[in-house]
């Protein structure tokens, strides 16, 4: 059939949004690395396709890039949800995560539940489920619409936390913990959302079946566990 992206049935062109360690980030040698990068490449390879050149863009542009055919595959810690499923298809889930609320280390923000965020300025990366959570808190009357901050990427949000320009950010737990281990920020509390991550592909891309078969194999033979140990422990 017609294949967009690389335009070649044999090649799957992956896209991500770095600055989301340990899932995808740029290391000291200026290379794109992380759990998603390794798992995506292993999955595409085992499914019998060639891995195309990675595109690294803003999280919010990944779905349009995929549907427009600039990339064939999203590996970006992307939560599977109904809204996104209207536009794209997802692989079987490959990771489970909840959200965390990150604050400046030693800040006077004393928050242990969402209600405690009342009156604060709260941010998240654009297009994320973290931002959806913040918007839900506006709906609930806990946050003011004007007090929401939307960032192009999470590293910019963390900088603003350190500078005191935002009081709290909502971000996936493993990434929150990663920032907390290297930056001047700490996890205040967690929000249980029960999200699962999947790889994204176009709805009409019939290579998705091979991708799911390969993911299953990678779990069954211990490769998945090895990658978890490499990137999370
Ligand atoms: N898991 C969250 C989402 O899907 C955040 C992903 C990200 O920021 N890379 O929106």
PDB file of C-alpha atoms in Angstrom, residues 83 98 122 174 214:
ATOM      1  CA  UNK A  83      -8.523  11.787  22.222  1.00  0.00           C
ATOM      2  CA  UNK A  98       1.342   8.168  36.982  1.00  0.00           C
ATOM      3  CA  UNK A 122       1.209  25.551  37.612  1.00  0.00           C
ATOM      4  CA  UNK A 174       9.939   8.729  36.223  1.00  0.00           C
ATOM      5  CA  UNK A 214       7.980  -7.795  18.036  1.00  0.00           C
TER       6      UNK A 214
END
